[in-house]
Structure formats: C-alpha cells, structure tokens
Coordinates of C-alpha atoms in Angstrom, one line a residue:
X117 CA 18.6 3.0 -20.0
X118 CA 17.4 5.4 -17.4
X119 CA 17.9 6.3 -14.0
X120 CA 15.0 7.5 -12.2
X121 CA 14.0 8.8 -8.5
X122 CA 11.0 9.7 -6.5
X123 CA 8.0 10.4 -8.5
X124 CA 9.5 9.9 -11.8
X125 CA 10.3 6.5 -10.9
X126 CA 6.9 5.7 -9.0
X127 CA 4.9 7.0 -12.3
X128 CA 7.0 4.4 -14.5
X129 CA 6.5 1.5 -12.1
X130 CA 2.7 2.4 -11.8
X131 CA 2.5 2.8 -15.6
X132 CA 3.7 -0.8 -16.2
X133 CA 0.4 -2.0 -14.1
X134 CA -1.7 -0.3 -16.8
X135 CA 0.0 -1.4 -19.8
X136 CA -1.0 -4.5 -21.8
X137 CA 0.9 -7.9 -22.0
X138 CA 2.4 -10.1 -19.4
X139 CA 4.0 -8.4 -16.1
X140 CA 6.1 -10.0 -13.8
X141 CA 7.2 -8.7 -10.6
X142 CA 10.0 -10.2 -8.2
X143 CA 9.3 -7.9 -5.4
X144 CA 10.0 -8.5 -1.5
X145 CA 7.3 -6.6 -0.1
X146 CA 3.5 -5.9 -1.0
X147 CA 0.9 -3.6 0.3
X148 CA -2.7 -4.6 -0.4
X149 CA -3.6 -1.8 -2.7
X150 CA -0.6 -2.9 -5.2
X151 CA -1.3 -6.6 -4.6
X152 CA -5.0 -5.7 -5.7
X153 CA -3.6 -4.0 -8.8
X154 CA -1.4 -6.9 -9.6
X155 CA -4.2 -9.2 -9.2
X156 CA -6.2 -7.3 -11.5
X157 CA -3.8 -7.6 -14.0
X158 CA -2.9 -11.2 -13.7
X159 CA 0.7 -10.7 -12.9
X160 CA 3.2 -13.4 -11.9
X161 CA 4.5 -12.5 -8.4
X162 CA 7.5 -13.7 -6.4
X163 CA 7.5 -12.3 -3.0
X164 CA 8.9 -12.7 0.6
X165 CA 7.3 -13.5 3.5
X166 CA 10.0 -14.4 6.1
X167 CA 11.1 -10.6 6.6
X168 CA 7.7 -9.7 7.7
X169 CA 7.0 -7.0 5.0
X170 CA 4.0 -8.7 3.1
X171 CA 1.1 -8.9 5.6
X172 CA -1.8 -11.4 5.5
X173 CA -4.1 -8.2 4.3
X174 CA -1.8 -8.4 1.1
X175 CA -2.1 -11.9 0.7
X176 CA -6.0 -11.9 0.5
X177 CA -5.7 -8.8 -1.6
X178 CA -4.1 -11.1 -3.9
X179 CA -7.1 -13.4 -3.8
X180 CA -5.8 -15.8 -1.6
X181 CA -7.4 -17.4 1.3
X182 CA -6.3 -19.5 4.1
X183 CA -8.4 -22.5 3.8
X184 CA -7.9 -22.7 -0.2
X185 CA -4.2 -23.1 0.3
X186 CA -2.0 -24.0 -1.6
X187 CA -4.2 -22.6 -4.7
X188 CA -3.1 -24.0 -8.0
X189 CA -4.4 -20.9 -9.8
X190 CA -2.6 -18.3 -8.2
X191 CA 0.2 -16.8 -10.1
X192 CA 1.9 -15.6 -6.6
X193 CA 4.8 -17.6 -5.1
X194 CA 7.2 -17.0 -2.1
X195 CA 10.8 -17.2 -1.8
X196 CA 12.3 -16.7 1.6
X197 CA 15.1 -14.1 1.6
X198 CA 14.8 -12.5 -1.5
X199 CA 14.7 -8.9 -1.4
X200 CA 14.9 -7.6 -4.9
X201 CA 12.7 -5.2 -6.1
X202 CA 12.2 -6.2 -10.2
X203 CA 9.1 -4.8 -12.1
X204 CA 9.4 -6.6 -15.7
X205 CA 7.0 -5.7 -18.3
X206 CA 7.1 -6.6 -22.0
X207 CA 8.7 -3.6 -23.0
X208 CA 10.4 -2.2 -19.9
X209 CA 12.2 -3.7 -17.2
X210 CA 12.6 -1.7 -13.8
X211 CA 14.9 -2.4 -10.9
X212 CA 15.6 -0.5 -8.0
X213 CA 14.6 0.0 -4.2
X214 CA 10.9 0.4 -4.4
X215 CA 8.5 -2.2 -2.6
X216 CA 5.0 -2.6 -4.1
X217 CA 3.5 -0.2 -1.8
X218 CA 1.7 3.2 -1.6
X219 CA 4.7 4.5 0.5
X220 CA 6.9 3.8 -2.1
X221 CA 4.9 4.6 -5.1
X222 CA 2.1 6.8 -3.9
X223 CA -1.1 7.2 -6.4
X224 CA -2.9 9.8 -8.3
X225 CA -3.9 11.5 -5.4
X226 CA -0.8 11.3 -3.2
X227 CA 3.0 11.4 -4.0
X228 CA 5.2 8.9 -2.7
X229 CA 5.9 9.0 1.2
X230 CA 9.3 7.5 0.6
X231 CA 12.6 8.4 -1.2
X232 CA 13.2 5.5 -3.9
X233 CA 15.6 5.3 -6.8
X234 CA 15.9 2.9 -9.8
X235 CA 16.7 1.8 -13.3
X236 CA 14.6 1.7 -16.0
X237 CA 15.6 -0.7 -18.9
X238 CA 14.2 -0.5 -22.8
X239 CA 13.9 -3.7 -23.9
X240 CA 14.3 -2.3 -27.6
X241 CA 17.4 0.2 -26.9
X242 CA 19.2 -2.3 -24.7
X243 CA 18.0 -5.7 -25.1
X244 CA 21.4 -7.2 -23.4
X245 CA 20.5 -5.4 -20.0
X246 CA 16.9 -6.3 -20.4
X247 CA 17.9 -9.9 -20.7
X248 CA 20.0 -10.0 -17.9
X249 CA 17.3 -8.7 -15.6
X250 CA 14.7 -11.2 -16.9
X251 CA 17.6 -13.7 -16.2
X252 CA 17.3 -12.7 -12.6
X253 CA 13.7 -12.9 -12.5
X254 CA 13.6 -16.2 -13.9
X255 CA 16.2 -17.8 -11.5
X256 CA 13.9 -16.3 -8.3
X257 CA 10.9 -18.0 -10.1
X258 CA 12.8 -21.2 -10.5
X259 CA 13.3 -21.1 -6.8
X260 CA 10.0 -19.9 -5.5
X261 CA 7.3 -21.8 -3.9
X262 CA 3.6 -21.7 -3.8
X263 CA 1.8 -20.2 -0.9
X264 CA 1.0 -22.7 1.9
X265 CA -1.2 -22.4 4.9
X266 CA 2.2 -22.4 6.8
X267 CA 3.0 -18.9 5.1
X268 CA -0.4 -17.4 5.9
X269 CA 0.5 -18.3 9.6
X270 CA 4.1 -16.8 9.3
X271 CA 3.0 -13.5 7.5
X272 CA 1.9 -10.7 9.8
X273 CA -1.4 -9.2 10.4
X274 CA 0.0 -5.9 9.9
X275 CA 3.2 -4.9 8.8
X276 CA 5.6 -2.8 10.8
X277 CA 7.8 -1.9 7.8
X278 CA 6.7 1.4 6.7
X279 CA 8.2 0.6 2.9
X280 CA 5.6 -2.2 2.8
X281 CA 2.4 -0.3 4.0
X282 CA -0.2 1.5 1.9
X283 CA -0.6 4.7 4.1
X284 CA 1.8 7.4 4.0
X285 CA 4.4 8.1 6.9
X286 CA 2.9 11.3 8.3
X287 CA 4.9 14.4 8.2
X288 CA 4.7 17.7 10.4
X289 CA 2.4 17.4 13.6
X290 CA 1.4 13.9 14.1
X291 CA -2.5 13.9 13.4
X292 CA -5.4 14.1 16.0
X293 CA -6.9 10.7 15.1
X294 CA -6.2 7.8 16.9
X295 CA -7.5 5.6 14.2
X296 CA -5.3 7.0 11.6
X297 CA -2.4 6.8 14.2
X298 CA -3.1 3.3 14.0
X299 CA -3.0 2.7 10.2
X300 CA 0.0 4.9 10.1
X301 CA 1.9 3.0 12.9
X302 CA 0.2 -0.3 13.7
X303 CA 3.5 -1.5 15.6
X304 CA 3.0 1.1 18.3
X305 CA -0.3 0.0 19.2
X306 CA 0.8 -3.3 20.4
X307 CA -1.5 -4.9 22.7
X308 CA -4.3 -2.3 22.9
X309 CA -8.1 -2.8 22.4
X310 CA -11.0 -0.7 21.1
X311 CA -14.6 -0.7 22.2
X312 CA -17.1 1.1 20.0
X313 CA -20.7 1.1 21.7
X314 CA -23.6 3.0 22.7
X315 CA -25.1 0.4 24.9
X316 CA -25.0 2.3 27.9
X317 CA -24.7 0.7 31.6
X318 CA -27.4 2.0 33.9
X319 CA -27.5 3.1 37.2
X320 CA -28.5 -0.5 38.3
X321 CA -26.1 -2.2 36.6
X322 CA -23.2 0.0 37.6
X323 CA -24.2 -0.4 41.3
X324 CA -24.4 -4.1 40.4
X325 CA -20.8 -4.1 39.1
X326 CA -19.4 -1.8 42.0
X327 CA -20.5 -4.4 44.4
X328 CA -19.0 -7.2 42.4
X329 CA -15.7 -5.4 42.6
X330 CA -15.5 -4.9 46.4
X331 CA -16.8 -8.8 47.1
X332 CA -14.0 -9.4 44.9
X333 CA -11.0 -7.3 45.2
X334 CA -11.9 -6.1 49.2
X335 CA -12.4 -2.3 48.3
X336 CA -14.1 0.2 46.5
X337 CA -12.8 0.7 42.5
X338 CA -12.3 4.3 43.1
X339 CA -9.7 3.6 46.0
X340 CA -7.8 2.0 43.3
X341 CA -8.5 4.9 41.0
X342 CA -10.5 2.4 38.6
X343 CA -13.8 3.1 36.9
X344 CA -16.2 0.8 35.1
X345 CA -14.8 0.0 31.4
X346 CA -17.9 -1.9 30.5
X347 CA -20.3 -4.6 31.6
X348 CA -21.2 -7.7 29.5
X349 CA -22.5 -11.2 29.3
X350 CA -19.4 -13.5 29.7
X351 CA -17.8 -14.2 26.3
X352 CA -14.4 -15.9 26.2
X353 CA -13.4 -14.0 23.0
X354 CA -14.4 -10.6 24.3
X355 CA -12.3 -11.4 27.5
X356 CA -9.4 -12.4 25.6
X357 CA -9.6 -9.2 23.9
X358 CA -10.1 -7.1 27.0
X359 CA -8.0 -8.7 29.7
X360 CA -5.1 -9.4 27.4
X361 CA -4.8 -5.6 26.7
X362 CA -2.4 -3.0 28.0
X363 CA -4.8 -0.3 27.0
X364 CA -8.4 0.3 26.1
X365 CA -9.8 2.7 24.1
X366 CA -13.5 3.6 23.9
X367 CA -15.6 5.3 21.5
X368 CA -18.8 5.8 23.5
X369 CA -21.6 7.1 21.2
X370 CA -24.2 8.2 23.8
X371 CA -21.9 10.7 25.1
X372 CA -20.9 14.5 24.0
X373 CA -17.3 13.4 24.0
X374 CA -17.4 9.9 24.1
X375 CA -13.9 9.1 24.2
X376 CA -12.1 7.2 27.2
X377 CA -8.8 5.5 27.3
X378 CA -7.9 3.2 30.3
X379 CA -5.2 0.9 31.7
X380 CA -4.6 -1.9 34.2
X381 CA -7.4 -3.7 33.1
X382 CA -9.1 -6.1 35.7
X383 CA -12.2 -8.4 34.7
X384 CA -14.7 -9.2 37.7
X385 CA -17.0 -11.5 37.6
X386 CA -20.9 -11.8 38.7
X387 CA -23.1 -14.3 40.5
X388 CA -25.3 -14.0 36.9
X389 CA -22.9 -15.0 34.7
X390 CA -21.9 -11.6 33.5
X391 CA -18.8 -10.0 34.0
X392 CA -17.3 -6.0 34.3
X393 CA -14.1 -4.8 33.2
X394 CA -12.4 -1.8 35.6
X395 CA -9.4 0.1 34.7
X396 CA -7.7 3.3 35.4
X397 CA -8.5 6.3 33.2
X398 CA -5.2 7.8 31.8
X399 CA -5.7 10.1 28.7
X400 CA -2.4 11.9 28.7
X401 CA -0.5 8.5 29.8
X402 CA -1.8 6.7 26.9
X403 CA -1.7 9.5 24.3
X404 CA 1.9 9.7 25.5
X405 CA 2.8 6.3 25.1
X406 CA 1.0 6.4 21.5
X407 CA 3.0 9.0 20.4
X408 CA 0.2 11.6 20.4
X409 CA 1.2 13.8 23.3
X410 CA -0.6 17.0 22.4
X411 CA -3.7 15.9 21.2
X412 CA -6.8 16.4 23.2
X413 CA -9.9 13.9 23.6
X414 CA -12.1 16.7 21.7
X415 CA -9.8 17.0 18.7
X416 CA -9.4 12.7 18.6
X417 CA -13.3 12.6 19.1
X418 CA -14.0 15.1 16.3
X419 CA -11.5 13.5 13.9
X420 CA -12.6 9.8 14.8
X421 CA -16.5 9.9 14.9
X422 CA -17.8 9.2 11.5
X423 CA -15.3 6.3 11.1
X424 CA -15.9 4.9 14.7
X425 CA -19.7 5.1 13.9
X426 CA -19.3 3.1 10.6
X427 CA -17.3 0.5 12.2
X428 CA -19.6 0.2 15.1
X429 CA -22.4 -0.5 12.3
X430 CA -20.5 -3.1 10.5
X431 CA -21.5 -5.8 12.9
X432 CA -25.3 -5.4 12.0
X433 CA -26.3 -4.9 15.3
X434 CA -29.4 -2.7 16.4
X435 CA -28.9 1.2 17.1
X436 CA -28.5 2.2 20.8
X437 CA -27.3 -1.9 21.3
X438 CA -24.1 -2.0 19.5
X439 CA -20.9 -3.2 21.1
X440 CA -18.3 -4.0 19.1
X441 CA -14.7 -4.9 20.7
X442 CA -11.7 -5.2 18.4
X443 CA -8.0 -5.8 18.9
X444 CA -5.8 -3.3 17.3
X445 CA -5.0 -6.1 14.7
X446 CA -8.5 -6.7 13.9
X447 CA -9.0 -2.6 13.7
X448 CA -6.2 -2.5 11.5
X449 CA -7.5 -5.3 8.9
X450 CA -11.2 -3.9 9.1
X451 CA -10.1 -0.4 8.3
X452 CA -7.4 -1.4 5.5
X453 CA -10.0 -3.7 3.7
X454 CA -12.6 -0.4 4.0
X455 CA -10.0 1.5 2.4
X456 CA -9.3 -1.1 -0.6
X457 CA -13.0 -1.0 -1.1
X458 CA -13.5 -4.7 -0.8

C-alpha cells in the first residue's frame, strides 16, 4: 500500500488509463477530458449528477446524446449522492480525494491545479485491501442506474466546481483574456452574452435605430447614456440571448480595438421588422464584476482576437457578414469542445 499526493498520485491514476485490461471507476465528478479518456478505454463508470459536478459536456464526452437515452451500449451509470473517488485497474486500486478532471489530475503539459491525496493498493501485495475496494465499487455499481433524459436535463451545462473542471485554477495575476476567464470561472459569467461580428452598421441604419429609440422611449439614447449595440432582423432566439443578458460583450472585428462591454440592455422595435439593442457602455464596471479590474480593452483584445475570430468563423457565415451571438453557457460549450478537439 502506498499513500501518495499531488503529482505522484495524479501520475498513478493517469497510468491506469494507459494500462491494458479492465478499468472501473466510481468517481463522483468528471471533466470532459477524462470522460473522453474513459470512453476510449471502454471503462465502466459510476458517477454523480445530483451535486452539479458532472456537466452535460462531460456526458457528451462519454459518447452520450440526449436523443438516444437511455443508451444500452453505454458503460456509464448514475448514483446520486455518491461522492467516492475510486479508480480500479486489474493490478492496482486507487482511492482518494481526486475527481476525474484535469484540475485534479493534470496532464503531460500541466501539473494538477488542486492538492489531492490518496491510497494505492497493489492487488498482488495486498489482496485483502484490493478486494475490499472492489467490493465497495461493486456495491455502488449495483445501486446505480442508466443515464436517462432526466439526468441529462439535471446535469449543469458548465460545472461551477473547480474540482470537476478541465481548466486549471489560475494562480497569480488574473489573465487578460476574457474568454480564458470564462473557461476558468464560468459561474462568474452568469447572464453574460457575447457578440462576434464584422457586419458593420452604416450611418443610415444608425440614424434609423436612433429614430426608433426616440419614438419608443421619448428621448435620445445619449440622454440615457446608451449607445447602439447592434441592429438586426427580429429573431426570437437572438432576442432571448441579448434581452435576457445583464452584460453584453462585443468582439467587433472591423475596429482596431473592437471590444465593447454593455449593460442595461433595451430592445427597440422598428417598423420594418428589424430591431436594435441599446446599452450603456461600462468596461470598468463590467471588468470589475467579472473579477478582472486591471485588464484594459487593448490587453483583452490582443489576448482574445484569434480565438474570437475562430468562433465567428465557426458558423460558416461569409467574411464581413458574420454575426454570431452566444450566451456564456453556449460559448463555454463551444470552447470546451474545441479544447477537446472534437
């Protein structure tokens, strides 16, 4: 029996994923990276959904799809309230504090971001202890159930628990990248929506939007310290993403430093079935609320430009005519899938 911590424990657990033979895991929370590894290993997995540590992205990484649940071919089952962390190979059993996430286990490029400890039991050297761990695992498995559509709906879109995420908890100064901050701390972005666009509003359209605002509100937008965020054809899906947002962050590629942040969003209807959205600009206020008080627009723009352009291009719209609107949940899912290489 060995008692390990930190990198040594993480290396021992990850080694199980590389070894041949049966792999069984009763681990409460899973990040997508480790879920993908488990799927590739055809591992048998018991996990928890009720505590919010296993996200829909992790379920997708296991190969599950909502429309095909329950999936009789899947080796993933659910046991609400199970908080164990057991990794059971054919030669070793590991039981400890580490969830199946990159934050807990790291990878070849990055060490674990969290401090974990655990016990490694060698089946040959200590068959009694190994048998006891196996017995506990079997008890969890027998009480677990296949993943259903109800489980899918209960699973969070993005885990708020750092121990279940695949992105390291940042140390030192906060990064200048807003998109990186979203990956590290999705729970802090709540009702933030993002626009990635280079579909420029011309002077005539801007004047039309201002006139519609005056007609509906009874004053010029500048009197309420509001500026035009965007103008587009009326669309219920886009409307829900923008009107329901506390903050809107724009990446507008036709500007030298095309990053803008708005709050207090209002929707204005036009006579020709188009709509415009106005908001109060507030970069200092918004970056403070997002935990990035010292980040300048120029720094954020330089850090995020390449990723933001990739996101805009992902919708397949023509260059110079792109307009992509995503909630923070949708953006997190998009970036996490890109990170996984799916």
